[in-house]
């Protein structure tokens, strides 16, 4: 489904640019790590509440295309609002605008993915998951790198304009997606539908293991979003150069996601998630030792190689351990937890990183990822 991957990748590209560009925009105009962390958190935090609600609605509606298009339209309008107000008006306005865009964020990370079981036959899902991972990784490769390049060569403002254009192009691609019938709902009330997805996540040990591990992964990644731009001057680089590190990570990640896609059929997906996240954490502990930016880029590629299998395995865990009627709720609820965790990580980093320094923050994140894998293993133990 070329239309699907085009629409999903463009939306994710815009989202990946937002996560990085928001930080640069606030740092550039206010020089406040705390406000940058709060604004980034405000963009992601609403997803904790809206994710389960949007997932339940997606399972019950035939208007998925409209929902995805509204998400992109909202993002474009909010970015234009931030461009006009950050650094020129009251500081509280930036987090408020970011929160408006973030309210529909789970549609990008979970809403598209929940469509896969309806678009592909079961025997093609493993391959579809690998390409879905490539979609995420391609967006993460191109998004920060594009933001970094445009911010350095032109301005942060120009990077915001590119986000608006990408969101508009995504809306055009979304209009070409097939209309899909509702997959759930039946006689359930809307509240029961919302609770059903959350209960399934909580009560399914193998799915719980994957969800806990990847949720903690995103929280620690939120710290990196703030720590890496602040670490760049120590290597003689501008803050925007941090975008190339995210690109390097994703180059490694997409490589192993494609080459090792058969792990999904040989190993249980939650095992792949936990091992990949732990290996990623081990690699991250070495980043603070890099004497130059070039060395750090190589370490970032190596870390991405370790982390690569985690994303397609996470998709496989949701699909294998969830009935078809719960796919939308499970995908967006789990995505909301991941996005919300990232928000808390960014908010924490706004205070933590200036207090302990960027070197200590990088080591802390690496060790935290190893711990996240262990916590996920404990969460996956059956309780009866």
Short mmCIF file of C-alpha atoms in Angstrom, two decimals, residues 213-223 337-339 341-343 345 369:
data_model
loop_
_atom_site.label_atom_id
_atom_site.label_comp_id
_atom_site.label_asym_id
_atom_site.label_seq_id
_atom_site.Cartn_x
_atom_site.Cartn_y
_atom_site.Cartn_z
CA UNK A 213 10.02 -1.61 28.35
CA UNK A 214 9.23 0.68 25.42
CA UNK A 215 7.40 3.18 27.63
CA UNK A 216 10.48 3.56 29.82
CA UNK A 217 12.61 3.72 26.68
CA UNK A 218 10.67 6.76 25.51
CA UNK A 219 10.93 8.47 28.89
CA UNK A 220 14.69 8.19 28.83
CA UNK A 221 14.77 9.27 25.19
CA UNK A 222 12.92 12.40 26.30
CA UNK A 223 15.89 13.25 28.49
CA UNK A 337 2.01 5.83 27.27
CA UNK A 338 5.18 6.11 25.21
CA UNK A 339 4.53 9.72 24.22
CA UNK A 341 6.63 9.07 29.13
CA UNK A 342 8.72 11.08 26.67
CA UNK A 343 6.98 14.22 27.91
CA UNK A 345 11.45 12.77 30.42
CA UNK A 369 17.72 1.73 29.56
#
